[in-house]
Coordinates of C-alpha atoms and ligand atoms in Angstrom, one line a residue:
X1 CA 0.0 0.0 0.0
X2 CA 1.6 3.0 -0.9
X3 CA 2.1 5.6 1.9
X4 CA 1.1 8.9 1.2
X5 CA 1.3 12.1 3.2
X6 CA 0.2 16.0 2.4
X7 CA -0.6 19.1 3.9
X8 CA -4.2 20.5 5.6
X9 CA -4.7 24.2 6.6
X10 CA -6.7 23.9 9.8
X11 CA -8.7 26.4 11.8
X12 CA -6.8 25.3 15.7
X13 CA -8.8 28.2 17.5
X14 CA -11.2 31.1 17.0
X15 CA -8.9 34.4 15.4
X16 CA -6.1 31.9 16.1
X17 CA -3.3 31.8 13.2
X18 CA -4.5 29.3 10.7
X19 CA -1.7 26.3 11.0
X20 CA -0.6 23.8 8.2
X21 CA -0.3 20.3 9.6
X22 CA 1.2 17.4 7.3
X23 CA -0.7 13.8 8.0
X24 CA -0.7 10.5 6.2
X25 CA -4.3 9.7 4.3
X26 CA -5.0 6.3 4.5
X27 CA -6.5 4.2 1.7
X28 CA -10.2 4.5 1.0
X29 CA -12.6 2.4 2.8
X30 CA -15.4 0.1 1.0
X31 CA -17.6 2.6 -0.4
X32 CA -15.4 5.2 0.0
X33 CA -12.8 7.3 -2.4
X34 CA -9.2 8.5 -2.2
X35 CA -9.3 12.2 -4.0
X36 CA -5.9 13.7 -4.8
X37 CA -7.3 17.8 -4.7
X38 CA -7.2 19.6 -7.6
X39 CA -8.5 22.9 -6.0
X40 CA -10.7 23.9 -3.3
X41 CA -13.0 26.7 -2.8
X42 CA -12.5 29.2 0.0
X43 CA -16.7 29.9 1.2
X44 CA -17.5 33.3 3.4
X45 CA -18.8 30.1 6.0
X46 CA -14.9 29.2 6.2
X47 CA -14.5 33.2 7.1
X48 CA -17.5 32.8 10.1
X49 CA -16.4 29.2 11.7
X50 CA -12.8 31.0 11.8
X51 CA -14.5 33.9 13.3
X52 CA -16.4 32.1 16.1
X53 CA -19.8 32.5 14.2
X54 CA -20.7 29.5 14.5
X55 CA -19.8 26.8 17.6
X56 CA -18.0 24.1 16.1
X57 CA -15.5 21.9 18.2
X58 CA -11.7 22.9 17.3
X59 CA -9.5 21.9 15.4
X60 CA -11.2 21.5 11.9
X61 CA -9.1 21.2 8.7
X62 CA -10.8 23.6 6.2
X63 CA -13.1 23.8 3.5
X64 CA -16.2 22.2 2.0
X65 CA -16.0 22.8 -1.6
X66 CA -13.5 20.7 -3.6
X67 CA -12.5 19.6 -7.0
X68 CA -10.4 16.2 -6.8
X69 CA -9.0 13.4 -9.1
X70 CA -9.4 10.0 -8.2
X71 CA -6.3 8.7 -6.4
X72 CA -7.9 5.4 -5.2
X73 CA -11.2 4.0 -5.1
X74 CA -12.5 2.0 -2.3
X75 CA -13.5 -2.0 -2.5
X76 CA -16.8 -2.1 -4.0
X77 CA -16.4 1.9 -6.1
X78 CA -16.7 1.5 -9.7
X79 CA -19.0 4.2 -10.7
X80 CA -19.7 7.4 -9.3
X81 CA -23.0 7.9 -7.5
X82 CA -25.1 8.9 -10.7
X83 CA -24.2 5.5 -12.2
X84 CA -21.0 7.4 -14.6
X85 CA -18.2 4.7 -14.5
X86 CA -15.3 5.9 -12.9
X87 CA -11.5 5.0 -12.9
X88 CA -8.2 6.7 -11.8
X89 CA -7.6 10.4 -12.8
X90 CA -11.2 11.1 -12.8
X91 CA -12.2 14.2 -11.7
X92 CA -15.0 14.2 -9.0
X93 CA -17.6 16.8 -7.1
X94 CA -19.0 16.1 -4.1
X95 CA -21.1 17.2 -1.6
X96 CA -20.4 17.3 1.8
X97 CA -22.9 17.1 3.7
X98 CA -22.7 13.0 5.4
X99 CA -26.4 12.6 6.2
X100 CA -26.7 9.3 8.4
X101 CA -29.6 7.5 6.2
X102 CA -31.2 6.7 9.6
X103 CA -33.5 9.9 10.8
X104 CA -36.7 10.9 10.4
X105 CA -35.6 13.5 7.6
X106 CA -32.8 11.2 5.7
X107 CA -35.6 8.1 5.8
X108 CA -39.2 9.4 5.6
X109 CA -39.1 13.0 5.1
X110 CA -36.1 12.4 2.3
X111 CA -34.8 15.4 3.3
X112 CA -31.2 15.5 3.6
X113 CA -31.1 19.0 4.7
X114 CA -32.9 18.6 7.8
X115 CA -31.0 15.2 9.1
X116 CA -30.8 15.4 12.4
X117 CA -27.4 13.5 12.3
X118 CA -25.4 15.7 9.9
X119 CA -21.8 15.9 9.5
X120 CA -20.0 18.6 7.9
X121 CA -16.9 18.3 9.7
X122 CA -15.7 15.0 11.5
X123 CA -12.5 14.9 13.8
X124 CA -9.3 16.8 12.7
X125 CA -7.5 13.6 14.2
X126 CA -9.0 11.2 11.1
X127 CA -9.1 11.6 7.6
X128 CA -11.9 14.1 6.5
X129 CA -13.5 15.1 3.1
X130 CA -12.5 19.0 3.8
X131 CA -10.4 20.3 0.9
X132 CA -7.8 23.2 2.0
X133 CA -5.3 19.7 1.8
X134 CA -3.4 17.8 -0.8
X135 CA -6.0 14.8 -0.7
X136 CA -9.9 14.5 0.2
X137 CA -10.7 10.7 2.1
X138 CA -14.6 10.7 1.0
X139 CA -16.6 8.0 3.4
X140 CA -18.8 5.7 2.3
X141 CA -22.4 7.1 2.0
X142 CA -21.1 10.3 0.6
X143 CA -22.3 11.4 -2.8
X144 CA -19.9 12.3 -5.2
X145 CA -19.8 12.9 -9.1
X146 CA -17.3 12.5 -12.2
X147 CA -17.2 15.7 -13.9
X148 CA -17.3 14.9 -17.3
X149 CA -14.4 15.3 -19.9
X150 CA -15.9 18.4 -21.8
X151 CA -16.5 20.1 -18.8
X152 CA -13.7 22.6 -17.3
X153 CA -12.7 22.5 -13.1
X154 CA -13.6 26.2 -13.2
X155 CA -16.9 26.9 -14.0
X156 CA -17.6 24.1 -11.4
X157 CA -16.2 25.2 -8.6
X158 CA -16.2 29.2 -9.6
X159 CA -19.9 29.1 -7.2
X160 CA -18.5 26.7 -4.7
X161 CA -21.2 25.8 -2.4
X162 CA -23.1 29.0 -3.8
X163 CA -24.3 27.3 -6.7
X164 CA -26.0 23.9 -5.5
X165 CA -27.5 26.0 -2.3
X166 CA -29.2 28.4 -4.9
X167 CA -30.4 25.3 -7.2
X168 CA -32.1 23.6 -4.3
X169 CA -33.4 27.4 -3.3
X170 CA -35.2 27.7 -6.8
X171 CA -36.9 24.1 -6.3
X172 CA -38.3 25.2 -3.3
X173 CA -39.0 28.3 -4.9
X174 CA -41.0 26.6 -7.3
X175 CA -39.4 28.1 -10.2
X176 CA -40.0 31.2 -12.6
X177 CA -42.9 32.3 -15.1
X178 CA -41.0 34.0 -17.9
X179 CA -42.8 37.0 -17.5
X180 CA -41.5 37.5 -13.7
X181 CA -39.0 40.0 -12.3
X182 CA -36.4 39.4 -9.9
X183 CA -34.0 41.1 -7.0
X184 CA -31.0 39.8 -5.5
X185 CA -29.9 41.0 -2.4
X186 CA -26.4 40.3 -2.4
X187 CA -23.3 39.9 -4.8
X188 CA -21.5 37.7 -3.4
X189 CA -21.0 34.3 -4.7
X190 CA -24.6 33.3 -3.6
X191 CA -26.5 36.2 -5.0
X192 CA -24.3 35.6 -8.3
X193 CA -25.7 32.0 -8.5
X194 CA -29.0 33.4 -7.9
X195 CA -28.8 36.2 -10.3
X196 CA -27.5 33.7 -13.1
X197 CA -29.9 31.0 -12.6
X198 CA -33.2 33.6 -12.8
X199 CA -31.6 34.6 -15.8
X200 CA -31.1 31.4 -17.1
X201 CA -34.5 30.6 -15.9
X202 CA -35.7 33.1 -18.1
X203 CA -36.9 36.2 -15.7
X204 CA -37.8 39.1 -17.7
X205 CA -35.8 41.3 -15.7
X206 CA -33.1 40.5 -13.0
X207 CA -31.8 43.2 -10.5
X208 CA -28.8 42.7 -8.2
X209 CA -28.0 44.8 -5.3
X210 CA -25.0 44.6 -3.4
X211 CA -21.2 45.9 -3.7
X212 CA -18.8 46.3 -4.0
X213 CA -18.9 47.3 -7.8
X214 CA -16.6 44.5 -9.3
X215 CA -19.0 42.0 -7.8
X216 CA -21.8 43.8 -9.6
X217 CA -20.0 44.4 -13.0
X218 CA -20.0 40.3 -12.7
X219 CA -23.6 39.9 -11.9
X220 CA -24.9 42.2 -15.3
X221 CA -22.1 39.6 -17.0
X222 CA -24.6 36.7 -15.4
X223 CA -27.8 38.6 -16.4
X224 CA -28.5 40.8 -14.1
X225 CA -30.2 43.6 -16.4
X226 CA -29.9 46.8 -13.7
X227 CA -28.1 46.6 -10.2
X228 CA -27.9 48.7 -7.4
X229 CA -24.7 49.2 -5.2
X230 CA -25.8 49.2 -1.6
X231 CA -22.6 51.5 -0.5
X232 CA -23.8 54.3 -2.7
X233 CA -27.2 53.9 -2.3
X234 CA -26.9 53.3 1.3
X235 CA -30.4 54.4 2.3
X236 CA -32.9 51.5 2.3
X237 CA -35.9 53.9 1.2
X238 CA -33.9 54.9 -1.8
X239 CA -33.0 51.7 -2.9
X240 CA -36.7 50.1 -2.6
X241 CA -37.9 53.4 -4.8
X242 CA -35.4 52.3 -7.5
X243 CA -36.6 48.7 -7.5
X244 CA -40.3 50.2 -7.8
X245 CA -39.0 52.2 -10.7
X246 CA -37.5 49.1 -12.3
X247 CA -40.6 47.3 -11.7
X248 CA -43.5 49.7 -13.0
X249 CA -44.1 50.5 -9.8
X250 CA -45.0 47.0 -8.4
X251 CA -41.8 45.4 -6.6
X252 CA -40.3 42.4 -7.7
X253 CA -42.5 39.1 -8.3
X254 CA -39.3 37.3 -6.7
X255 CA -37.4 38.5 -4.3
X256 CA -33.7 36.2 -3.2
X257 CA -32.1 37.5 0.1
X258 CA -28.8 36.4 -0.8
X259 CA -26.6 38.9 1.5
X260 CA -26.1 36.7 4.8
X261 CA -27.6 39.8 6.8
X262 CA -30.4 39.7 9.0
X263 CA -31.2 43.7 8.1
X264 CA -31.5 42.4 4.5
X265 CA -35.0 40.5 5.4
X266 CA -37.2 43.6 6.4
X267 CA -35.9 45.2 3.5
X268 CA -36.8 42.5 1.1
X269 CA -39.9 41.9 2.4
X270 CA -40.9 45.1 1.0
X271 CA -38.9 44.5 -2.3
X272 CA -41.7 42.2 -2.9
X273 CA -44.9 43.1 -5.5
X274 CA -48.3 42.2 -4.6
X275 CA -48.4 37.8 -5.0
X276 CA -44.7 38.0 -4.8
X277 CA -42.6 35.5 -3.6
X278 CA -39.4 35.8 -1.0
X279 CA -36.5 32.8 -0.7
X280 CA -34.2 33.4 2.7
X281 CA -31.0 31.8 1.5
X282 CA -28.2 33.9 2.8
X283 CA -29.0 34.0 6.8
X284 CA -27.8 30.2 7.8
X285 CA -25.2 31.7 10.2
X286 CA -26.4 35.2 10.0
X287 CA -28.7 35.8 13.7
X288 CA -30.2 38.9 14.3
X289 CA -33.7 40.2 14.9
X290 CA -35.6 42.8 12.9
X291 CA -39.1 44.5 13.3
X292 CA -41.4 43.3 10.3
X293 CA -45.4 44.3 10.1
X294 CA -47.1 41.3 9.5
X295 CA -49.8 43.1 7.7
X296 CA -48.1 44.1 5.2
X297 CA -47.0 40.4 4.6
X298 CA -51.0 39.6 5.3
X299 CA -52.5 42.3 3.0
X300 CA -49.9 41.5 0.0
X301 CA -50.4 37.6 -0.1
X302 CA -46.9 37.8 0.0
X303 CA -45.1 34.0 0.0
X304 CA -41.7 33.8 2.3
X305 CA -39.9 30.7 1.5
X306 CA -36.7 29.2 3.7
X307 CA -33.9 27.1 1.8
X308 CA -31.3 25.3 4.1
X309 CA -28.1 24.1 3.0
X310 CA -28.5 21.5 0.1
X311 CA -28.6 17.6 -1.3
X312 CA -26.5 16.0 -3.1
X313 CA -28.5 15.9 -6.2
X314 CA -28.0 19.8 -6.2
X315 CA -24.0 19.1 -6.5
X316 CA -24.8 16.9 -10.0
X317 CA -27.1 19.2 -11.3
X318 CA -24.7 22.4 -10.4
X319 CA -21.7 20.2 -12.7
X320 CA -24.7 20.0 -15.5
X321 CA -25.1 23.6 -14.9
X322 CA -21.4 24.3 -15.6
X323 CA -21.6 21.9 -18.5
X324 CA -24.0 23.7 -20.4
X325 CA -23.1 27.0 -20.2
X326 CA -19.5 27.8 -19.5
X327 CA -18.7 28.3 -23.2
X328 CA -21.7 30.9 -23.1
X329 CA -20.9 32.7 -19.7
X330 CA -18.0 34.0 -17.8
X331 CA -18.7 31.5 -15.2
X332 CA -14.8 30.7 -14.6
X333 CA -14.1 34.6 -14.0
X334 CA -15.6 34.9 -11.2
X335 CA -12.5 33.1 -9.7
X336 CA -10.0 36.0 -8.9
X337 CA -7.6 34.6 -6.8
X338 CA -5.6 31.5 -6.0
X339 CA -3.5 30.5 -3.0
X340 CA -1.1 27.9 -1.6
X341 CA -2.5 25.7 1.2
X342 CA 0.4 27.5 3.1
X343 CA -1.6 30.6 2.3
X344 CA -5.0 29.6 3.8
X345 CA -5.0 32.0 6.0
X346 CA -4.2 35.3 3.6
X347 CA -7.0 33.8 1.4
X348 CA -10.0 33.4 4.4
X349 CA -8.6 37.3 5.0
X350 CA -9.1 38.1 1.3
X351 CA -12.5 37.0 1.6
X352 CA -13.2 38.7 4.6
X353 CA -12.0 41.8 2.8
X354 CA -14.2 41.4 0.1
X355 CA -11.6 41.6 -2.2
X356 CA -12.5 38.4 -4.0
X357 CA -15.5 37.2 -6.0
X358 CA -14.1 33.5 -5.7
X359 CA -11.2 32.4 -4.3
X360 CA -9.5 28.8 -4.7
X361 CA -7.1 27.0 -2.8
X362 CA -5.3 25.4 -5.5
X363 CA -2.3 22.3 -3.3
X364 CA 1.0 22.9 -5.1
Ligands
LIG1 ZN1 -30.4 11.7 9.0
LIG2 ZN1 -19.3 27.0 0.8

């Protein structure tokens, strides 16, 4: 069995310096697969677990979002988990959430988001599926996916989770007339996704607000017809007039909060037009508590819509996303920056920064 030993960036305490620690990954179990990492995506949720936003038990090796090839599959692994056959060198997507198959929500619900067993991040002391590392040990039970030969890394990963959160947001959304208008609120990877899948699900008209203004310039390259920056227009009465404008006057028939701030929601309720329709995406981590008049939600027939996490059917789909349109879109240039795994923690401070759309970790 050939031994082989690489590098993880781990989080070892909250605002503590991000550490590199080299480990040996053992072969893959039954089920499982050996990924050698190709690149991973640095996530604003990396940014928040770092920064004590959310109670996790320390150390954790970073990232959730990875691209990696096939170093060695388990006993038992010949395809991927849509049935594509699958050999050495492959390049695979996964998600990675570990649902336990057992719960109420994995079994009978089939709910995947809700399990009441989840794992995102198991023990920094075993091998784990995070992806700020030279190579990914996927567990059995965890759905993953060949990206196929005509199909770049980028435009895969250029979303990170982003993408397959926003896909599993539309489906509970119920989907677009082609006649509807849309806001975003947010630019960031997530509002991106969103703003590129209502255009792509044919919205009449799609505005994005956010900043800062390189984030937006990307969003009218997605489809976003008209956007807002929220740093210039800073007053939240200003910026619902000029959706109203946008709208003849009626608000949006869809209305994503995509901006990971609690603020954002009282806001966007009034965003919305008369029948209108409002998806929380953007608040997993974000906590907070805003005054909202219920009449207004009453009186309107307004519809407000929560979408948690995502399924691993949301991770194929966002790969058949990528496949069909990256020659059409600049879906790859929303990656601006790269970085070492030595560099983990300059890249979760880039983030934080806002200097990046999307940044990779890409191992050496
Ligand atoms: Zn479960
Ligand atoms: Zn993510």
């Amino acid at each position: 069995m050939p031994q082989r030993f690489g590098k993880q960036a781990m989080i070892v305490g909250v605002d503590q310096p991000i550490e590199v620690w080299e480990r040996e990954f053992p072969a893959p179990e039954p089920g499982g697969v050996l990924l050698r990492m190709q690149m991973g995506g640095v996530c604003g949720t990396d940014v928040h677990l770092w920064r004590g936003h959310a109670s996790l038990p320390l150390p954790v090796v970073l990232g959730h979002e990875g691209i990696g090839l096939v170093e060695e599959l388990g006993e038992g692994v010949t395809t991927d988990h849509a049935g594509l056959p699958l050999s050495a060198g492959d390049r695979v997507y996964w998600g990675p959430i570990r649902p336990c198959h057992h719960c109420y929500y994995c079994t009978i619900a089939k709910d995947f988001s809700l399990c009441e067993n989840l794992v995102l991040f198991s023990g920094a002391d075993e091998p784990t599926w995070n992806t700020y590392t030279d190579y990914a040990w996927l567990p059995s039970g965890m759905c993953f996916y060949k990206i196929p030969d005509d199909t770049p890394s980028e435009p895969v990963i250029a979303f990170g989770c982003a993408m397959p959160t926003m896909i599993q947001a539309f489906e509970r959304l119920g989907g677009l007339a082609p006649n509807q208008t849309v806001v975003v609120q947010g630019c960031g990877p997530v509002g991106l996704a969103a703003t590129f899948l209502s255009h792509l699900s044919g919205a009449k008209k799609v505005i994005t607000i956010g900043a800062p203004d390189h984030r937006l310039a990307m969003a009218r390259r997605l489809g976003a017809q008209a956007t807002i920056n929220f740093e210039t227009l800073s007053d939240d009465k200003d910026r619902i007039a000029q959706v109203y404008a946008l709208t003849d006057g009626r608000g949006a028939d869809v209305v994503i909060e995509a901006a990971g701030a609690y603020s954002a929601f009282a806001e966007g309720v009034k965003l919305a037009a008369p029948n209108g329709r409002y998806v929380i995406v953007g608040l997993w981590s974000g906590h907070g508590e805003i005054p909202i008049d219920p009449r207004y939600i009453n009186n309107r027939n307004l519809s407000i819509i929560g979408s948690a996490l995502t399924q691993p059917q949301h991770y194929y789909e966002a790969i058949r996303v990528a496949q069909a349109h990256h020659a059409d879109f600049p879906m790859a240039e929303a990656i601006t920056h790269r970085f070492a795994i030595e560099e983990s923690q300059q890249a979760l401070e880039a983030v934080e920064r806002q200097e990046t759309i999307k940044a990779l970790i890409v191992p050496a």
